[in-house]
Every structure is written in C-alpha cells, then in structure tokens.
Amino acid sequence: MTLVRRDLDLAPIGNCAISALIDRQGRYVWACAPRVDGDPVFSALMDGDAPDHGFWSLEMEGQASAEQAYLPNTPVLRTVLTASDGAAVEIIDFAPRHKKHSRTYRPLAFARIVRPLSGSPRIRMRLRPAADWGAREAERTSGSNHIRYLCTDITLRLTTDCPVSHVLEERLFRLERPLTFFLGPDEGYDQEVGAGVSATLDRTLAYWRDWVRTLYIPLDYQEAVIRAAITLKLCVYEETGAIVAAMTTSVPEFPESGRNWDYRYCWIRDAYYTVRALNRLGAVDILENYLVYLRNLVDASAGGHVQPVYGVGLEEDIDERIVDTVAGYRGMKPVRVGNQAREHLQHDVYGQIVLPLVQSFYDQRLLRPGSLDDFHALEKVGERAFAMHDQVDAGLWEFRTIARVHTYSSVMCWAACDRLAKAATHLGVTDRARHWAQRADTIRQRIEAEAFLPDEGRFGASFGGQELDASLLQLVDLGFLDPRDPRQVATFDAIERDLKKGPYLFRYVEPDDFGEPETAFNFCTFWFIEALHQNGRDAEAREIFEQMLSRRTHAGLLSEDIAIETDELWGNYPQTYSLVGIINCAVLLSRSWTDVR
C-alpha cells in the first residue's frame, strides 16, 4: 500500500487540455480524462489514506527527504528524492505544450523524466490508474515497450525506455541512467521516447517562458503573480475557451460540513473575474478565447434564461449526483459529480456575460473585434438583465433553499445596461445608447430605493433585507458607487465589523442551507484588501495581503477557503477566485515601476 498524505499541498501541471495534481513526494493523486470534468484516472485524493490504485508514484529505497519546485516561469515540476545514504533522484513532470506544424500541440498526455543525481538510487515505479470513479484499477495490456490502461472514458498508453516488466511487476531496481515515461493517447510514439520527450520538454519550457514574457506584471509580488497567472491558464479548457472554477471536486469547505461541491465546470461568474484579472496583465489570448465561449452561449440562449454554470463543452446538462466508489477527501463524503447550481436562477450572470464581451468593441488587439451584429445580439442579454433585475434568485453564493432579490445580482444587471449604453455611444448608435442609459437609470433607482437602509446609512445584501454579505464591496469595483460615497463607507464599516474574523473575511455569517459557515472565503478576503486600499488604508491592506501570501501551498497557490484557527486550506483547489485575488491585490498594492528610477 502507498500512503498518500491527506492535504492540499499539491502542485498542478497541465497544458490547457489535461491537468494533474502531484503531491510533494512526486505522486500523481488527481487527474481526470479525457477532460477536466471527466472520470478520474488518478483518484487517490478522494480515496482514503492508503488507496491501492488511482495514483502514479515513484518510491525510493531508504528515502529520507523530498524537495519540490517548479522550473522558473513554467508549470514544469521538479521533485528531488534523497535517500539516507545520499543517493538522489530527480523527477521532471509536465504536460507537453508548444507550437507544432503551426498549431498548438497539447496532447492528453503526461511526461515524466527520471534521472539519477548521486549515489546508487534504487526505485520502484507504481502506475495504477483508476476506472469507474475509483471503483477499480484500470485493466491493462502490454507490449515490448508500452503498457495500455483501459480507463473509463479513455485508453492511455505508457511508452517508456524503462524495462516494461519493472513497471508491470513494480520491481525495485537500480536507476543507472535517465528513464522516460510518456503516458498519453493509445497510439504509437513515432520516435525514440527519450530523445523525443527531452525535445518536447525544451519546447514546453520555451513556450511557457515566452508566454510569461508577454505579461505586464507589477514591480512587487512578481513570483506570486506569475504563478497565479500560469495556474489560471491551466484552468482553461482551450478547445472551447471555457475556464473551470477549480480542478477538483468535493474537497469540503470545512470538515464534515457536507459542503462538498464539484467545481470542474465553467461558471460565468468565476470566468468573468478570471479574464478581468488576466486582462490586467495583458493576457489577451485567454480573454479572446473565452469571448468565443460566451458568444456561443449568447447564441444558444437567444435572449432567454442563462445558466450560471456549464460544462466545458458548453453542455447544459451537468446534473448533480453522488458517487460512493471513493471515500472522499480524508474520508469525508459526499463526493459529488455535476452541480445543482446549473438549475439555479442567478441573475448576476447577465452582467458577467455583457461586461467581458463589451471589451471586444474597444480592444484593438483582438484578432476578432466585436461587430455591430455582435452588439445587437448582446442587447438580448441586456434585455434579460433588465427583466430580471428585481426578481428573486439564489444569489452569487448559490443558496439552495434561500431565494431573495440579491443586491449584487441587481447591481450586475445595472452594470449590463450601463456598459451597453457606453458601448452603443462608442459604436455610434445613439438611439440604443439612450435606451440602455434609461434602463440603467431605472435599475439604479430601484436598488437605491429597495436595498438601502436609511436608518443605518448602508446597503443590505437583498432588497428589504438587513443581512450583510461581502459582495457589497463590489459596488465600487462595478462603478455603482464611489468609494468615498457615505453610503459605501457605512457599508464597508458594517462589513468590517460583522464579517471580518482575524485577518479573514467571511462571505456572510448568517446560517444557510447547511448551518453557519466555519471557514473564511479567500476571495472575499482579497475583496476586503482591495476595499482597504480604496479607503486609503494601504498599510493594513499590505499586512493582510502578505499574510494571505504566506498561507499559500508550496506551489504558490490557494484553495477556496481557510480555517480561522489553524490557517488550514479547505475547499476545491486550485481555486481560480483565490488566484484572481492574488493578482488584483498585487497590482493595486505594488510600487510603480517608476519607483526604481
């Protein structure tokens, strides 16, 4: 049995088609194929402390330590295992990505290069993919230099220059030369595997370093920003432009909470915040590809209802179900596949469709700028936003049994109309500019009448409601209020008083469908840091931001939630929201490049 350490201190690799999470010992513990929302071929993260399959490990006789880090400015991972006698092994893990024949080569494949560094290391390779949601080990067949693994939705082939019987028998052997392992599509590898994978590694390193060179990064916090940006790109399903909220499912928000959700899908809201953050860094490639995804959704909705979440292939049907074939993270069930949120009414999505698409009417970098026809198609989404701005919904926190007219949703509907008015002016269609400006003004008046609490001088989280939630901090970011507006100052003061616990911010504190929240939501803490900056409290903002940076995993990443007492990370990982927060706050709080003159 292979003991798998149960925490989220994991390092992702990927290529925008496939991804995996690797623990600090160099074990693959999570990967789904053929898509990020597919059946896990490596399921150990969700299958108890000593799973007998669902992982890919390299074990070293007499191992005493392990060190792990990314090669600079890439998602290529280097792990060094050292034995008590000084023998050492290096493992290089990556998913190939580079230009080939004028296209991007991003196969559904993982590559490992294992090299002896010192002494006479003895190692054992255990490659045990899973099938049927971890219910069993994948069946296998073998040839002279390959092994085929029959997983649920994909057959994987390991091509290697290691003796195949060493892998099949999991034999302990001396590592005397570099060995290469290419786990990918069930097709022949058309060249010598060692030389081929080595060349692919060089090209993959060059691709990522060239991409990072295109980013506009702040003077301070560069390491954190670069790692967050690379990982956000790994959360892109490039074939369609979708951006997933996280790579995992069912890591609970806190122990035994039942708040175990599947985040391997494209939330319109999460993707909106992701492209906004990356746009601050100039990553136009991700924005442009995501706009294609959105335009397809706009066409499909035809001005009607839009789900808050879709499959990465634009699927509407991602119905939620529970699987019992794995034990769950640290044995905490349920393990969910699919997400019930796809059935919800969440009216903020209309603003989150309009806002990124409006950029296409202004941005001259885009290969495919927005047209007047695109504008008229987008107007249908705006009309839906206007119709829904004062209707009850589940809100951005996706309450399953609570329906209100949420202030944040209504403000997002206002933003949709406001941005359409501005875009119409830019495009020279003045009659439509007047139309959308009137729509925006109508919504604003309704919000100010229904969500404002005159006795307290602040806004509530819902029309007629007294409750607070952290999304009210977004009224400034969306342009609805000035940070110096007394109503926003009072709202900020109330949020700081009631939702801040230590350095962290809760989404809300009132009981919901599952009781009272027990962990802080990392993205909300970053919103609070931004609000501190807007209020001129930069020293406090930097102090909390640097505390958040210190809570990252060794891979430089964060999950969704954090425990107040222990600082332990909970929730799905790596969480795009949290990485967005790192980028946004770093850009706001960094010194200017002119400060180094």
Coordinates of C-alpha atoms in Angstrom, one line a residue:
M1 CA 0.0 0.0 0.0
T2 CA 1.1 3.6 -0.7
L3 CA 0.3 6.1 2.0
V4 CA -1.0 9.3 0.4
R5 CA -0.6 12.4 2.6
R6 CA -4.0 14.0 3.0
D7 CA -3.8 17.7 2.4
L8 CA -4.0 20.2 -0.4
D9 CA -0.2 20.9 -0.6
L10 CA -0.3 19.8 -4.2
A11 CA 1.3 21.1 -7.4
P12 CA -0.7 21.2 -10.6
I13 CA 0.7 20.5 -14.1
G14 CA -1.2 20.8 -17.3
N15 CA -1.4 22.1 -20.9
C16 CA -4.9 23.6 -21.2
A17 CA -6.3 20.2 -22.3
I18 CA -5.4 17.9 -19.4
S19 CA -4.1 18.6 -15.9
A20 CA -3.0 16.7 -12.8
L21 CA -2.2 17.3 -9.1
I22 CA 1.1 16.0 -7.8
D23 CA 1.9 15.7 -4.1
R24 CA 5.3 16.7 -2.5
Q25 CA 6.6 13.1 -2.9
G26 CA 6.1 13.2 -6.6
R27 CA 2.9 11.2 -6.7
Y28 CA 0.0 11.9 -9.1
V29 CA -3.0 11.9 -6.8
W30 CA -5.6 13.5 -9.1
A31 CA -6.2 13.8 -12.8
C32 CA -9.4 13.4 -14.9
A33 CA -9.5 12.4 -18.6
P34 CA -10.3 13.0 -21.3
R35 CA -11.5 16.3 -19.9
V36 CA -11.1 18.1 -16.5
D37 CA -14.7 17.2 -15.7
G38 CA -14.3 13.5 -16.7
D39 CA -13.8 10.3 -14.8
P40 CA -10.6 10.5 -12.6
V41 CA -7.8 8.3 -13.9
F42 CA -5.9 9.2 -10.8
S43 CA -8.3 9.3 -7.9
A44 CA -6.2 8.8 -4.8
L45 CA -7.0 12.3 -3.5
M46 CA -10.6 11.1 -3.0
D47 CA -9.9 7.6 -1.9
G48 CA -8.7 7.3 1.7
D49 CA -5.3 7.3 3.3
A50 CA -3.9 4.1 1.7
P51 CA -5.6 3.6 -1.7
D52 CA -4.4 0.5 -3.7
H53 CA -4.9 2.3 -7.0
G54 CA -5.6 5.7 -8.6
F55 CA -2.0 7.1 -8.3
W56 CA 1.3 7.2 -10.0
S57 CA 4.3 7.1 -7.6
L58 CA 8.0 6.7 -7.7
E59 CA 9.3 5.3 -4.4
M60 CA 12.9 5.3 -3.4
E61 CA 14.6 2.8 -1.1
G62 CA 15.7 4.5 2.1
Q63 CA 14.1 7.8 1.2
A64 CA 14.9 10.5 3.8
S65 CA 13.6 13.7 2.2
A66 CA 11.8 15.2 -0.8
E67 CA 12.1 18.7 -2.3
Q68 CA 9.9 20.1 -5.0
A69 CA 9.6 23.3 -7.0
Y70 CA 8.6 24.5 -10.5
L71 CA 11.2 25.3 -13.0
P72 CA 11.0 29.1 -13.2
N73 CA 8.1 30.7 -15.1
T74 CA 6.6 27.3 -16.1
P75 CA 4.3 24.6 -14.8
V76 CA 7.0 22.1 -15.2
L77 CA 7.6 20.4 -11.8
R78 CA 10.9 19.2 -10.4
T79 CA 11.0 16.8 -7.5
V80 CA 14.2 15.5 -5.9
L81 CA 14.1 12.5 -3.6
T82 CA 17.1 11.8 -1.4
A83 CA 17.9 8.6 0.5
S84 CA 19.6 8.4 3.9
D85 CA 22.8 7.2 2.2
G86 CA 22.9 10.3 0.0
A87 CA 21.6 8.7 -3.2
A88 CA 19.3 11.1 -5.0
V89 CA 16.8 11.1 -7.9
E90 CA 15.3 13.9 -9.9
I91 CA 11.8 13.7 -11.4
I92 CA 10.6 16.1 -14.1
D93 CA 6.8 16.2 -14.6
F94 CA 5.0 18.1 -17.3
A95 CA 2.2 18.1 -19.8
P96 CA 3.5 18.9 -23.3
R97 CA 2.5 22.2 -24.8
H98 CA 4.3 24.0 -27.7
K99 CA 3.9 25.0 -31.3
K100 CA 4.0 22.2 -33.9
H101 CA 3.1 22.5 -37.6
S102 CA 1.7 26.0 -37.0
R103 CA -0.7 24.7 -34.3
T104 CA -0.6 24.3 -30.5
Y105 CA 0.5 20.7 -29.6
R106 CA -1.3 19.9 -26.3
P107 CA -2.0 16.2 -26.2
L108 CA -3.9 14.4 -23.5
A109 CA -0.6 13.3 -22.1
F110 CA 1.8 13.4 -19.1
A111 CA 5.5 13.1 -19.4
R112 CA 8.0 12.1 -16.7
I113 CA 11.8 12.1 -16.9
V114 CA 13.6 10.3 -14.0
R115 CA 17.3 10.9 -13.6
P116 CA 19.9 9.7 -11.1
L117 CA 21.6 12.6 -9.4
S118 CA 24.0 10.9 -7.0
G119 CA 24.9 7.6 -5.4
S120 CA 23.2 4.4 -6.5
P121 CA 19.5 5.0 -6.0
R122 CA 17.0 2.1 -6.0
I123 CA 13.5 3.0 -7.1
R124 CA 10.1 1.4 -7.6
M125 CA 7.5 2.7 -10.1
R126 CA 3.8 2.1 -9.2
L127 CA 1.5 3.2 -12.0
R128 CA -2.1 2.3 -11.2
P129 CA -4.7 4.3 -13.0
A130 CA -8.3 4.0 -11.8
A131 CA -11.6 3.3 -13.6
D132 CA -15.3 3.8 -12.8
W133 CA -14.8 6.7 -10.5
G134 CA -12.1 4.9 -8.5
A135 CA -14.1 1.7 -8.1
R136 CA -11.4 -0.4 -9.6
E137 CA -7.9 -0.4 -11.0
A138 CA -7.8 0.1 -14.8
E139 CA -7.3 -3.1 -16.8
R140 CA -4.0 -3.3 -18.7
T141 CA -2.3 -5.0 -21.5
S142 CA 1.4 -4.7 -22.5
G143 CA 3.9 -4.9 -25.4
S144 CA 7.6 -4.7 -25.6
N145 CA 7.9 -1.0 -24.7
H146 CA 4.4 0.0 -23.8
I147 CA 1.5 -0.7 -21.4
R148 CA -2.1 0.1 -22.2
Y149 CA -4.5 1.1 -19.4
L150 CA -8.2 0.8 -20.1
C151 CA -9.8 3.6 -18.1
T152 CA -13.4 4.5 -18.1
D153 CA -13.6 7.1 -21.0
I154 CA -10.1 6.9 -22.4
T155 CA -7.4 4.3 -23.0
L156 CA -4.0 5.5 -22.0
R157 CA -0.7 4.1 -23.3
L158 CA 2.6 4.3 -21.4
T159 CA 5.6 4.4 -23.7
T160 CA 8.9 4.1 -22.0
D161 CA 12.6 3.2 -22.3
C162 CA 12.4 1.6 -18.9
P163 CA 12.1 -2.2 -18.9
V164 CA 8.4 -2.7 -19.1
S165 CA 8.5 -5.6 -16.6
H166 CA 9.9 -3.2 -14.0
V167 CA 6.7 -1.2 -14.2
L168 CA 4.3 -4.2 -14.5
E169 CA 5.8 -6.0 -11.6
E170 CA 6.5 -2.8 -9.6
R171 CA 10.0 -4.2 -9.2
L172 CA 12.7 -2.4 -7.0
F173 CA 15.6 -1.7 -9.3
R174 CA 18.8 0.4 -9.5
L175 CA 18.4 3.6 -11.5
E176 CA 21.6 3.9 -13.5
R177 CA 20.6 6.1 -16.4
P178 CA 17.8 8.6 -17.2
L179 CA 14.4 7.0 -17.9
T180 CA 11.5 8.5 -19.7
F181 CA 7.8 7.8 -19.4
F182 CA 5.1 9.2 -21.7
L183 CA 1.5 8.4 -20.6
G184 CA -0.8 9.6 -23.4
P185 CA -3.2 8.6 -26.2
D186 CA -3.4 5.0 -27.2
E187 CA -1.2 5.4 -30.3
G188 CA 2.4 4.6 -31.1
Y189 CA 5.1 7.0 -30.2
D190 CA 6.8 7.7 -33.5
Q191 CA 10.3 8.4 -32.3
E192 CA 12.8 7.3 -29.7
V193 CA 11.0 8.2 -26.5
G194 CA 13.9 9.6 -24.5
A195 CA 15.1 12.0 -27.2
G196 CA 11.5 12.8 -28.2
V197 CA 10.3 13.7 -24.7
S198 CA 13.5 15.6 -23.9
A199 CA 13.0 17.8 -27.0
T200 CA 9.3 18.3 -26.0
L201 CA 10.4 19.4 -22.6
D202 CA 12.7 22.0 -24.1
R203 CA 9.9 23.3 -26.3
T204 CA 7.4 23.3 -23.5
L205 CA 9.7 25.3 -21.2
A206 CA 10.3 27.8 -24.1
Y207 CA 6.5 28.1 -24.7
W208 CA 5.7 29.0 -21.1
R209 CA 8.6 31.3 -20.6
D210 CA 7.7 33.2 -23.8
W211 CA 4.1 33.5 -22.6
V212 CA 5.2 34.9 -19.2
R213 CA 7.3 37.4 -21.0
T214 CA 4.2 38.8 -22.6
L215 CA 2.6 39.6 -19.3
Y216 CA 2.6 43.1 -17.7
I217 CA 3.4 42.3 -14.1
P218 CA 3.8 44.7 -11.1
L219 CA 7.1 45.6 -9.6
D220 CA 6.3 43.8 -6.3
Y221 CA 5.0 40.3 -5.7
Q222 CA 6.2 39.1 -9.1
E223 CA 6.6 35.5 -8.1
A224 CA 3.1 35.3 -6.7
V225 CA 1.5 37.0 -9.7
I226 CA 3.4 34.8 -12.3
R227 CA 2.5 31.6 -10.5
A228 CA -1.2 32.6 -10.2
A229 CA -1.3 33.6 -13.9
I230 CA 0.2 30.3 -15.1
T231 CA -2.2 28.3 -13.0
L232 CA -5.2 30.3 -14.2
K233 CA -4.1 29.4 -17.7
L234 CA -4.0 25.8 -16.7
C235 CA -7.7 26.1 -15.7
V236 CA -8.6 26.9 -19.3
Y237 CA -10.1 24.3 -21.5
E238 CA -8.6 25.7 -24.6
E239 CA -10.6 23.7 -27.2
T240 CA -13.8 25.7 -26.3
G241 CA -12.4 28.7 -24.3
A242 CA -14.1 27.5 -21.0
I243 CA -12.4 28.3 -17.7
V244 CA -13.1 25.9 -14.8
A245 CA -13.5 27.2 -11.2
A246 CA -11.1 24.6 -9.9
M247 CA -9.5 21.2 -10.9
T248 CA -11.1 19.2 -8.1
T249 CA -14.5 18.1 -6.8
S250 CA -15.8 17.6 -3.3
V251 CA -13.0 19.0 -1.2
P252 CA -15.2 20.2 1.7
E253 CA -15.3 23.8 2.7
F254 CA -14.6 22.7 6.3
P255 CA -14.5 19.2 8.0
E256 CA -17.7 17.1 7.8
S257 CA -19.7 20.1 6.5
G258 CA -21.4 18.4 3.6
R259 CA -20.4 21.5 1.6
N260 CA -18.6 19.3 -1.0
W261 CA -19.1 20.6 -4.5
D262 CA -17.9 19.8 -8.0
Y263 CA -16.0 22.8 -9.4
R264 CA -14.7 21.3 -12.6
Y265 CA -17.1 23.4 -14.7
C266 CA -17.3 26.9 -16.2
W267 CA -19.1 29.3 -14.0
I268 CA -19.9 32.5 -15.9
R269 CA -19.1 34.5 -12.7
D270 CA -15.8 32.9 -11.9
A271 CA -14.7 33.1 -15.5
Y272 CA -15.6 36.8 -15.6
Y273 CA -13.4 37.6 -12.7
T274 CA -10.6 35.4 -14.2
V275 CA -10.5 37.2 -17.5
R276 CA -10.6 40.6 -15.8
A277 CA -7.6 39.7 -13.6
L278 CA -5.6 38.3 -16.6
N279 CA -6.6 41.3 -18.7
R280 CA -4.8 43.5 -16.1
L281 CA -1.7 41.5 -17.0
G282 CA -2.3 41.7 -20.7
A283 CA -3.1 38.0 -21.3
V284 CA -5.3 38.7 -24.3
D285 CA -5.1 35.1 -25.5
I286 CA -7.3 33.8 -22.7
L287 CA -9.7 36.7 -23.0
E288 CA -10.1 36.2 -26.7
N289 CA -10.7 32.5 -26.4
Y290 CA -13.3 32.9 -23.6
L291 CA -15.2 35.5 -25.7
V292 CA -15.8 32.7 -28.2
Y293 CA -17.2 30.6 -25.5
L294 CA -19.5 33.4 -24.4
R295 CA -20.7 34.2 -27.9
N296 CA -21.8 30.6 -28.3
L297 CA -23.8 30.9 -25.0
V298 CA -25.4 34.1 -26.2
D299 CA -26.5 32.5 -29.4
A300 CA -27.8 29.4 -27.6
S301 CA -29.8 31.5 -25.0
A302 CA -31.5 33.6 -27.7
G303 CA -32.3 36.2 -25.1
G304 CA -33.7 33.7 -22.6
H305 CA -32.5 32.1 -19.4
V306 CA -28.8 31.6 -19.0
Q307 CA -27.5 29.0 -16.5
P308 CA -24.8 30.2 -14.0
V309 CA -22.6 27.2 -14.9
Y310 CA -22.0 25.0 -18.0
G311 CA -19.8 22.1 -18.9
V312 CA -16.5 22.9 -20.6
G313 CA -18.0 21.8 -23.9
L314 CA -21.0 24.2 -23.5
E315 CA -23.1 21.4 -22.0
E316 CA -26.2 22.5 -20.1
D317 CA -26.9 19.0 -18.6
I318 CA -24.4 18.7 -15.7
D319 CA -26.9 17.3 -13.3
E320 CA -25.6 16.6 -9.8
R321 CA -25.2 13.1 -8.5
I322 CA -23.3 11.4 -5.6
V323 CA -20.7 8.6 -6.2
D324 CA -20.0 6.1 -3.5
T325 CA -17.0 4.4 -5.1
V326 CA -14.4 6.6 -3.4
A327 CA -14.2 7.5 0.3
G328 CA -13.9 11.3 -0.2
Y329 CA -11.2 13.7 0.8
R330 CA -10.0 12.5 4.2
G331 CA -12.9 10.1 4.2
M332 CA -15.4 13.0 4.1
K333 CA -18.4 12.3 1.9
P334 CA -20.4 13.1 -0.2
V335 CA -18.4 13.0 -3.4
R336 CA -20.4 14.9 -6.0
V337 CA -20.3 14.8 -9.8
G338 CA -22.1 17.6 -11.6
N339 CA -23.5 20.7 -9.9
Q340 CA -27.1 21.5 -9.0
A341 CA -26.3 25.2 -9.5
R342 CA -27.0 24.6 -13.1
E343 CA -30.7 24.6 -12.2
H344 CA -30.5 27.9 -10.3
L345 CA -31.6 31.4 -11.2
Q346 CA -28.6 33.6 -10.6
H347 CA -29.3 36.9 -12.4
D348 CA -25.8 38.4 -12.0
V349 CA -24.7 36.1 -14.9
Y350 CA -26.2 38.6 -17.4
G351 CA -23.9 41.3 -16.3
Q352 CA -21.0 38.9 -16.3
I353 CA -21.7 38.0 -19.9
V354 CA -22.0 41.6 -21.1
L355 CA -19.0 43.1 -19.3
P356 CA -16.3 41.0 -20.9
L357 CA -18.0 41.0 -24.3
V358 CA -18.2 44.8 -24.3
Q359 CA -14.4 44.9 -24.3
S360 CA -14.4 43.4 -27.8
F361 CA -15.9 46.7 -29.1
Y362 CA -12.9 48.7 -27.8
D363 CA -9.9 46.4 -27.8
Q364 CA -7.8 46.8 -31.0
R365 CA -5.5 43.9 -30.0
L366 CA -8.2 41.3 -30.7
L367 CA -8.0 39.3 -33.9
R368 CA -11.8 39.2 -34.0
P369 CA -13.1 42.5 -32.7
G370 CA -16.8 42.9 -31.9
S371 CA -19.1 44.0 -34.6
L372 CA -22.4 45.8 -34.7
D373 CA -24.2 42.5 -35.2
D374 CA -22.5 41.2 -32.0
F375 CA -23.8 44.3 -30.2
H376 CA -27.3 43.7 -31.3
A377 CA -27.0 40.0 -30.2
L378 CA -25.7 41.2 -26.8
E379 CA -28.7 43.5 -26.4
K380 CA -30.8 40.4 -26.0
V381 CA -28.8 39.6 -22.9
G382 CA -29.2 43.2 -21.7
E383 CA -33.0 42.9 -22.0
R384 CA -32.9 39.8 -20.0
A385 CA -30.8 41.6 -17.4
F386 CA -33.4 44.4 -17.2
A387 CA -36.3 42.0 -16.9
M388 CA -34.6 40.0 -14.1
H389 CA -33.0 42.9 -12.0
D390 CA -35.8 42.9 -9.4
Q391 CA -36.6 39.2 -9.4
V392 CA -35.6 36.7 -6.7
D393 CA -32.7 34.4 -7.3
A394 CA -30.2 32.1 -5.5
G395 CA -27.5 34.8 -5.5
L396 CA -23.9 34.6 -6.1
W397 CA -23.4 32.3 -3.1
E398 CA -25.8 29.8 -4.7
F399 CA -28.2 29.3 -1.8
R400 CA -30.1 26.1 -2.3
T401 CA -33.2 27.0 -0.2
I402 CA -33.0 30.8 0.1
A403 CA -34.5 33.0 -2.6
R404 CA -34.2 36.8 -2.4
V405 CA -33.7 39.8 -4.7
H406 CA -30.0 40.0 -4.1
T407 CA -28.4 43.4 -4.3
Y408 CA -25.3 42.1 -6.0
S409 CA -27.4 40.4 -8.7
S410 CA -29.3 43.6 -9.3
V411 CA -26.2 45.7 -9.5
M412 CA -24.7 43.3 -12.1
C413 CA -27.9 43.7 -14.1
W414 CA -27.4 47.5 -13.8
A415 CA -23.8 47.1 -15.0
A416 CA -25.0 45.2 -18.1
C417 CA -27.3 48.0 -19.1
D418 CA -24.8 50.7 -18.2
R419 CA -22.0 49.1 -20.3
L420 CA -24.3 48.6 -23.2
A421 CA -25.1 52.3 -23.1
K422 CA -21.4 53.2 -23.2
A423 CA -20.7 50.6 -26.0
A424 CA -23.6 52.0 -28.0
T425 CA -22.1 55.5 -27.8
H426 CA -18.7 54.2 -28.9
L427 CA -20.3 52.4 -31.8
G428 CA -22.3 55.5 -32.8
V429 CA -25.8 54.1 -32.3
T430 CA -27.1 56.9 -30.2
D431 CA -30.7 55.7 -30.0
R432 CA -29.6 52.5 -28.4
A433 CA -27.3 54.5 -26.1
R434 CA -30.3 56.4 -24.8
H435 CA -32.3 53.2 -24.5
W436 CA -29.7 51.5 -22.3
A437 CA -28.9 54.6 -20.3
Q438 CA -32.6 54.8 -19.3
R439 CA -32.7 51.1 -18.5
A440 CA -29.6 51.5 -16.2
D441 CA -31.1 54.6 -14.5
T442 CA -34.3 52.7 -13.8
I443 CA -32.4 49.8 -12.2
R444 CA -30.2 52.2 -10.2
Q445 CA -33.3 54.0 -8.7
R446 CA -34.8 50.6 -7.8
I447 CA -31.6 49.5 -6.0
E448 CA -31.2 52.7 -4.1
A449 CA -34.9 52.6 -3.0
E450 CA -35.1 48.9 -2.1
A451 CA -31.6 47.9 -0.9
F452 CA -30.6 51.0 1.0
L453 CA -31.2 51.0 4.8
P454 CA -31.6 54.7 5.7
D455 CA -31.5 54.1 9.5
E456 CA -28.1 52.6 9.2
G457 CA -26.9 54.6 6.2
R458 CA -25.8 51.4 4.4
F459 CA -26.8 48.9 1.8
G460 CA -28.2 45.5 2.6
A461 CA -27.4 42.3 0.8
S462 CA -31.0 41.9 -0.5
F463 CA -34.0 44.2 -1.2
G464 CA -35.6 44.9 2.1
G465 CA -33.1 42.8 4.0
Q466 CA -30.9 43.7 6.9
E467 CA -28.3 41.0 6.2
L468 CA -24.7 41.7 5.0
D469 CA -22.5 39.8 2.6
A470 CA -19.1 40.5 1.2
S471 CA -20.4 41.1 -2.3
L472 CA -21.5 44.6 -1.3
L473 CA -17.8 45.5 -1.5
Q474 CA -18.1 45.1 -5.3
L475 CA -20.4 48.1 -5.7
V476 CA -17.2 50.2 -6.1
D477 CA -15.5 47.9 -8.5
L478 CA -18.5 47.8 -10.7
G479 CA -18.8 51.6 -10.8
F480 CA -22.1 51.7 -9.0
L481 CA -20.7 53.8 -6.1
D482 CA -17.6 55.9 -5.4
P483 CA -15.5 54.6 -2.5
R484 CA -16.0 58.0 -0.8
D485 CA -19.8 57.9 -1.0
P486 CA -21.0 57.9 2.6
R487 CA -23.4 55.0 1.8
Q488 CA -20.4 52.9 0.7
V489 CA -18.3 54.0 3.6
A490 CA -21.1 52.9 6.0
T491 CA -21.5 49.6 4.1
F492 CA -17.7 48.9 4.3
D493 CA -17.7 49.7 8.1
A494 CA -20.5 47.3 8.7
I495 CA -18.8 44.5 6.7
E496 CA -15.5 45.1 8.6
R497 CA -17.4 44.9 11.9
D498 CA -19.5 41.9 11.3
L499 CA -17.8 39.7 8.6
K500 CA -14.1 40.1 9.5
K501 CA -12.6 37.4 11.7
G502 CA -8.9 37.9 12.4
P503 CA -7.3 38.8 9.1
Y504 CA -10.0 37.0 7.1
L505 CA -13.4 37.8 5.7
F506 CA -16.5 35.6 5.6
R507 CA -18.9 35.7 2.7
Y508 CA -21.7 36.0 5.3
V509 CA -22.3 34.8 8.8
E510 CA -26.0 34.1 8.9
P511 CA -26.9 30.4 8.8
D512 CA -27.6 29.0 5.3
D513 CA -28.8 25.7 3.9
F514 CA -26.0 23.8 5.8
G515 CA -25.8 25.9 9.0
E516 CA -23.3 28.5 9.9
P517 CA -20.1 28.9 7.8
E518 CA -17.0 28.0 9.7
T519 CA -14.2 29.0 7.2
A520 CA -13.4 32.3 5.5
F521 CA -13.8 32.6 1.8
N522 CA -10.4 33.6 0.4
F523 CA -11.7 35.7 -2.5
C524 CA -13.7 37.8 0.0
T525 CA -10.6 38.5 2.0
F526 CA -9.0 39.8 -1.2
W527 CA -12.0 41.9 -1.8
F528 CA -11.6 43.4 1.7
I529 CA -7.9 44.1 0.9
E530 CA -9.0 46.0 -2.2
A531 CA -11.5 47.9 -0.1
L532 CA -8.9 48.9 2.4
H533 CA -6.8 50.2 -0.4
Q534 CA -9.7 52.2 -1.8
N535 CA -10.2 53.7 1.7
G536 CA -6.5 54.8 1.9
R537 CA -5.5 52.1 4.4
D538 CA -2.7 50.7 2.4
A539 CA -0.5 49.6 5.3
E540 CA -3.3 47.4 6.7
A541 CA -4.0 46.1 3.2
R542 CA -0.4 45.1 2.6
E543 CA -0.2 43.4 6.0
I544 CA -3.3 41.2 5.3
F545 CA -2.2 40.6 1.7
E546 CA 1.2 39.3 2.8
Q547 CA -0.5 37.1 5.4
M548 CA -2.6 35.6 2.6
L549 CA 0.5 35.0 0.5
S550 CA 2.1 33.2 3.5
R551 CA -0.9 30.8 3.5
R552 CA -0.2 29.5 0.0
T553 CA 0.9 26.0 -0.6
H554 CA 4.5 25.3 -1.6
A555 CA 3.3 25.6 -5.2
G556 CA 2.2 29.2 -4.5
L557 CA -1.5 28.5 -4.7
L558 CA -4.7 28.7 -2.6
S559 CA -7.9 26.8 -2.4
E560 CA -11.3 28.3 -1.8
D561 CA -11.5 28.5 2.0
I562 CA -9.3 28.9 5.1
A563 CA -9.8 27.8 8.7
I564 CA -9.8 30.7 11.1
E565 CA -8.0 28.9 14.0
T566 CA -5.5 26.8 12.1
D567 CA -5.0 28.6 8.8
E568 CA -5.5 25.2 7.0
L569 CA -6.8 25.4 3.5
W570 CA -10.2 23.8 2.6
G571 CA -12.4 23.7 -0.4
N572 CA -11.6 22.9 -4.0
Y573 CA -8.1 23.5 -5.4
P574 CA -6.5 25.4 -7.0
Q575 CA -9.4 27.9 -6.8
T576 CA -9.5 30.5 -9.6
Y577 CA -11.2 33.0 -7.4
S578 CA -8.4 33.0 -5.0
L579 CA -5.7 33.3 -7.7
V580 CA -7.6 36.2 -9.1
G581 CA -7.4 37.9 -5.7
I582 CA -3.7 37.5 -5.6
I583 CA -3.3 39.2 -9.0
N584 CA -5.7 42.0 -8.3
C585 CA -4.3 42.9 -4.9
A586 CA -0.7 42.6 -6.1
V587 CA -1.4 45.1 -8.9
L588 CA -3.1 47.5 -6.6
L589 CA -0.6 47.4 -3.8
S590 CA 2.7 47.2 -5.7
R591 CA 5.0 50.1 -6.1
S592 CA 5.1 51.7 -9.5
W593 CA 7.9 50.7 -11.9
T594 CA 8.9 54.4 -11.9
D595 CA 9.9 54.0 -8.3
V596 CA 13.0 52.1 -9.3
R597 CA 14.4 55.0 -11.4

